[in-house]
mmCIF file of C-alpha atoms in Angstrom:
data_model
loop_
_atom_site.group_PDB
_atom_site.id
_atom_site.type_symbol
_atom_site.label_atom_id
_atom_site.label_comp_id
_atom_site.label_asym_id
_atom_site.label_seq_id
_atom_site.Cartn_x
_atom_site.Cartn_y
_atom_site.Cartn_z
ATOM 1 C CA MET A 1 23.374 134.239 -131.920
ATOM 2 C CA ILE A 2 24.182 133.031 -128.390
ATOM 3 C CA THR A 3 27.303 134.420 -126.751
ATOM 4 C CA ILE A 4 28.566 134.482 -123.195
ATOM 5 C CA ARG A 5 30.665 136.922 -121.220
ATOM 6 C CA ARG A 6 32.027 136.995 -117.685
ATOM 7 C CA ALA A 7 29.482 138.378 -115.259
ATOM 8 C CA GLN A 8 30.252 141.568 -113.372
ATOM 9 C CA ILE A 9 28.991 142.860 -110.059
ATOM 10 C CA SER A 10 26.791 145.295 -112.019
ATOM 11 C CA ASP A 11 24.913 142.262 -113.429
ATOM 12 C CA LEU A 12 23.642 141.266 -109.962
ATOM 13 C CA PRO A 13 20.230 142.999 -110.158
ATOM 14 C CA TYR A 14 19.499 141.150 -113.404
ATOM 15 C CA MET A 15 20.827 137.812 -112.092
ATOM 16 C CA THR A 16 18.743 138.205 -108.921
ATOM 17 C CA LYS A 17 15.640 138.891 -111.023
ATOM 18 C CA VAL A 18 16.215 135.756 -113.131
ATOM 19 C CA TYR A 19 16.961 133.621 -110.048
ATOM 20 C CA ASN A 20 13.777 134.825 -108.327
ATOM 21 C CA GLN A 21 11.835 134.070 -111.506
ATOM 22 C CA ALA A 22 13.153 130.494 -111.363
ATOM 23 C CA ILE A 23 12.076 130.215 -107.715
ATOM 24 C CA LYS A 24 8.589 131.443 -108.659
ATOM 25 C CA HIS A 25 8.334 128.768 -111.361
ATOM 26 C CA ASP A 26 9.615 126.071 -108.934
ATOM 27 C CA ILE A 27 12.793 125.391 -110.932
ATOM 28 C CA VAL A 28 15.369 126.144 -108.203
ATOM 29 C CA ARG A 29 15.957 122.930 -106.307
ATOM 30 C CA ASN A 30 16.907 124.328 -102.904
ATOM 31 C CA ALA A 31 15.208 127.712 -102.631
ATOM 32 C CA LYS A 32 11.638 128.386 -101.627
ATOM 33 C CA ARG A 33 11.618 132.173 -101.110
ATOM 34 C CA GLN A 34 12.713 135.147 -103.189
ATOM 35 C CA VAL A 35 16.243 136.366 -102.459
ATOM 36 C CA SER A 36 17.755 139.832 -102.228
ATOM 37 C CA ILE A 37 20.587 141.347 -104.231
ATOM 38 C CA ASP A 38 22.653 141.313 -101.007
ATOM 39 C CA HIS A 39 22.121 137.559 -100.716
ATOM 40 C CA ARG A 40 23.216 137.014 -104.316
ATOM 41 C CA THR A 41 26.203 139.350 -103.829
ATOM 42 C CA LYS A 42 27.684 136.946 -101.263
ATOM 43 C CA TRP A 43 27.150 134.093 -103.716
ATOM 44 C CA PHE A 44 28.707 136.059 -106.590
ATOM 45 C CA LEU A 45 31.788 137.075 -104.604
ATOM 46 C CA SER A 46 32.459 133.424 -103.722
ATOM 47 C CA HIS A 47 33.256 132.734 -107.389
ATOM 48 C CA ASN A 48 36.719 132.945 -108.936
ATOM 49 C CA GLN A 49 38.676 131.910 -112.057
ATOM 50 C CA GLN A 50 37.984 128.215 -111.338
ATOM 51 C CA THR A 51 34.287 128.819 -110.674
ATOM 52 C CA PRO A 52 33.232 131.605 -113.054
ATOM 53 C CA VAL A 53 29.813 133.147 -113.613
ATOM 54 C CA PHE A 54 28.774 134.009 -117.180
ATOM 55 C CA MET A 55 26.012 136.122 -118.643
ATOM 56 C CA ILE A 56 24.068 134.540 -121.515
ATOM 57 C CA LEU A 57 23.386 136.916 -124.398
ATOM 58 C CA LEU A 58 21.088 136.509 -127.396
ATOM 59 C CA ASP A 59 22.084 139.034 -130.056
ATOM 60 C CA ASN A 60 23.801 141.068 -127.297
ATOM 61 C CA VAL A 61 20.686 141.100 -125.073
ATOM 62 C CA GLN A 62 20.873 139.444 -121.635
ATOM 63 C CA VAL A 63 18.624 136.391 -121.426
ATOM 64 C CA GLY A 64 20.112 134.580 -118.418
ATOM 65 C CA TYR A 65 23.252 133.522 -116.629
ATOM 66 C CA MET A 66 25.146 130.357 -115.743
ATOM 67 C CA CYS A 67 28.023 129.293 -113.562
ATOM 68 C CA ILE A 68 30.478 126.618 -112.583
ATOM 69 C CA GLU A 69 30.225 125.687 -108.898
ATOM 70 C CA PRO A 70 32.249 123.373 -106.677
ATOM 71 C CA TYR A 71 30.292 120.142 -106.307
ATOM 72 C CA VAL A 72 28.722 119.925 -102.839
ATOM 73 C CA ASN A 73 30.513 117.687 -100.326
ATOM 74 C CA SER A 74 33.329 116.771 -102.681
ATOM 75 C CA ASN A 75 37.045 117.358 -102.387
ATOM 76 C CA ASN A 76 37.582 116.118 -105.948
ATOM 77 C CA PRO A 77 39.204 119.010 -107.874
ATOM 78 C CA ASP A 78 38.183 117.422 -111.206
ATOM 79 C CA LEU A 79 34.455 117.560 -110.359
ATOM 80 C CA SER A 80 32.197 120.598 -110.751
ATOM 81 C CA GLU A 81 28.513 121.432 -110.902
ATOM 82 C CA LEU A 82 27.020 123.487 -113.720
ATOM 83 C CA GLN A 83 24.018 125.754 -113.163
ATOM 84 C CA ILE A 84 22.025 127.683 -115.741
ATOM 85 C CA PHE A 85 19.180 130.160 -115.308
ATOM 86 C CA LEU A 86 17.205 131.642 -118.216
ATOM 87 C CA GLU A 87 14.482 134.239 -118.165
ATOM 88 C CA HIS A 88 11.215 132.363 -118.379
ATOM 89 C CA ILE A 89 10.223 133.955 -121.714
ATOM 90 C CA TYR A 90 13.346 132.527 -123.388
ATOM 91 C CA LYS A 91 12.800 128.908 -122.397
ATOM 92 C CA GLY A 92 12.113 126.360 -125.113
ATOM 93 C CA MET A 93 14.041 128.252 -127.802
ATOM 94 C CA GLY A 94 17.272 126.222 -127.716
ATOM 95 C CA ILE A 95 19.136 128.986 -125.898
ATOM 96 C CA GLY A 96 19.788 126.832 -122.837
ATOM 97 C CA TYR A 97 21.250 124.070 -124.991
ATOM 98 C CA ASP A 98 23.630 126.421 -126.812
ATOM 99 C CA ALA A 99 24.635 128.226 -123.614
ATOM 100 C CA LEU A 100 25.193 125.041 -121.617
ATOM 101 C CA ASN A 101 27.277 123.641 -124.463
ATOM 102 C CA LEU A 102 29.511 126.736 -124.200
ATOM 103 C CA LEU A 103 29.719 126.293 -120.419
ATOM 104 C CA ILE A 104 30.705 122.627 -120.806
ATOM 105 C CA HIS A 105 33.581 123.620 -123.082
ATOM 106 C CA GLU A 106 34.637 126.323 -120.614
ATOM 107 C CA ALA A 107 34.583 123.836 -117.710
ATOM 108 C CA PHE A 108 36.735 121.368 -119.653
ATOM 109 C CA ARG A 109 39.099 124.219 -120.628
ATOM 110 C CA ILE A 110 39.517 125.119 -116.939
ATOM 111 C CA GLY A 111 40.454 121.498 -116.286
ATOM 112 C CA TYR A 112 37.364 119.828 -114.868
ATOM 113 C CA GLN A 113 36.961 116.214 -115.982
ATOM 114 C CA THR A 114 33.513 115.413 -114.579
ATOM 115 C CA LEU A 115 30.499 117.730 -114.713
ATOM 116 C CA VAL A 116 27.295 117.417 -112.722
ATOM 117 C CA VAL A 117 23.914 119.078 -113.182
ATOM 118 C CA ARG A 118 21.219 118.635 -110.531
ATOM 119 C CA ILE A 119 17.609 119.396 -111.429
ATOM 120 C CA LYS A 120 14.108 118.738 -110.168
ATOM 121 C CA ASP A 121 12.467 115.766 -111.844
ATOM 122 C CA ASN A 122 9.594 117.970 -113.059
ATOM 123 C CA ASN A 123 11.987 120.026 -115.220
ATOM 124 C CA TYR A 124 11.332 118.125 -118.458
ATOM 125 C CA SER A 125 12.968 120.659 -120.769
ATOM 126 C CA ALA A 126 16.212 120.392 -118.765
ATOM 127 C CA GLN A 127 16.029 116.583 -118.898
ATOM 128 C CA ASN A 128 15.751 116.658 -122.697
ATOM 129 C CA MET A 129 18.569 119.188 -123.004
ATOM 130 C CA LEU A 130 20.908 117.147 -120.786
ATOM 131 C CA GLN A 131 20.206 113.986 -122.790
ATOM 132 C CA LYS A 132 21.046 115.815 -126.034
ATOM 133 C CA LEU A 133 24.322 116.990 -124.475
ATOM 134 C CA ASN A 134 25.220 113.366 -123.589
ATOM 135 C CA PHE A 135 24.738 113.684 -119.842
ATOM 136 C CA MET A 136 23.820 110.442 -118.105
ATOM 137 C CA LYS A 137 21.087 110.390 -115.458
ATOM 138 C CA LEU A 138 22.503 108.948 -112.246
ATOM 139 C CA LYS A 139 19.747 109.084 -109.683
ATOM 140 C CA ALA A 140 16.590 110.679 -108.436
ATOM 141 C CA VAL A 141 16.180 111.175 -104.698
ATOM 142 C CA PRO A 142 13.180 112.447 -102.741
ATOM 143 C CA ASP A 143 13.207 116.067 -101.644
ATOM 144 C CA LEU A 144 12.577 115.478 -97.948
ATOM 145 C CA ASP A 145 12.709 119.045 -96.670
ATOM 146 C CA GLY A 146 8.997 118.993 -95.895
ATOM 147 C CA THR A 147 8.051 121.808 -98.261
ATOM 148 C CA HIS A 148 7.251 119.720 -101.328
ATOM 149 C CA SER A 149 5.054 116.744 -101.944
ATOM 150 C CA SER A 150 6.653 113.325 -101.749
ATOM 151 C CA THR A 151 6.535 113.128 -105.562
ATOM 152 C CA THR A 152 9.210 115.814 -105.986
ATOM 153 C CA HIS A 153 12.643 114.346 -106.644
ATOM 154 C CA LEU A 154 16.051 115.748 -107.417
ATOM 155 C CA GLU A 155 17.924 114.232 -110.341
ATOM 156 C CA THR A 156 21.677 114.144 -110.767
ATOM 157 C CA TRP A 157 23.075 114.092 -114.314
ATOM 158 C CA LEU A 158 26.739 113.388 -115.114
ATOM 159 C CA LEU A 159 29.060 114.106 -118.056
ATOM 160 C CA LYS A 160 32.655 112.845 -118.161
ATOM 161 C CA ARG A 161 35.291 114.209 -120.473
#
């Protein structure tokens, strides 16, 4: 059974491991190199009651984490971005769907009205999951940072309450 709990500072080594795994598998949209626990500590400490971080548990075993982030370049207090990271071995088992569904309910409980998920267009499992959760694909834009081929795009998916 999938459950979630608030992340603690002691979870940072695990979260850093999972994040670096996602970088290795080219899932993280804006990171190219492995990060340190110190780097992720700054990120973790920037979260609060309105932007929580949760651990994802399968039968009380950690399998990933997820969070609610402020949406980049927006002053809209009703808008947030959801992020989810699973250990690679747990992908394709429906865990992400169940966990993200819990995070959606938590975001609406906090008071957010519009939720955004941004993914790379080569993340087909995430695309399918977002469609099943009634997210609507808004756009795909080229990743023009010079480190990826011109065929890599970022997709923005939207869910309104």
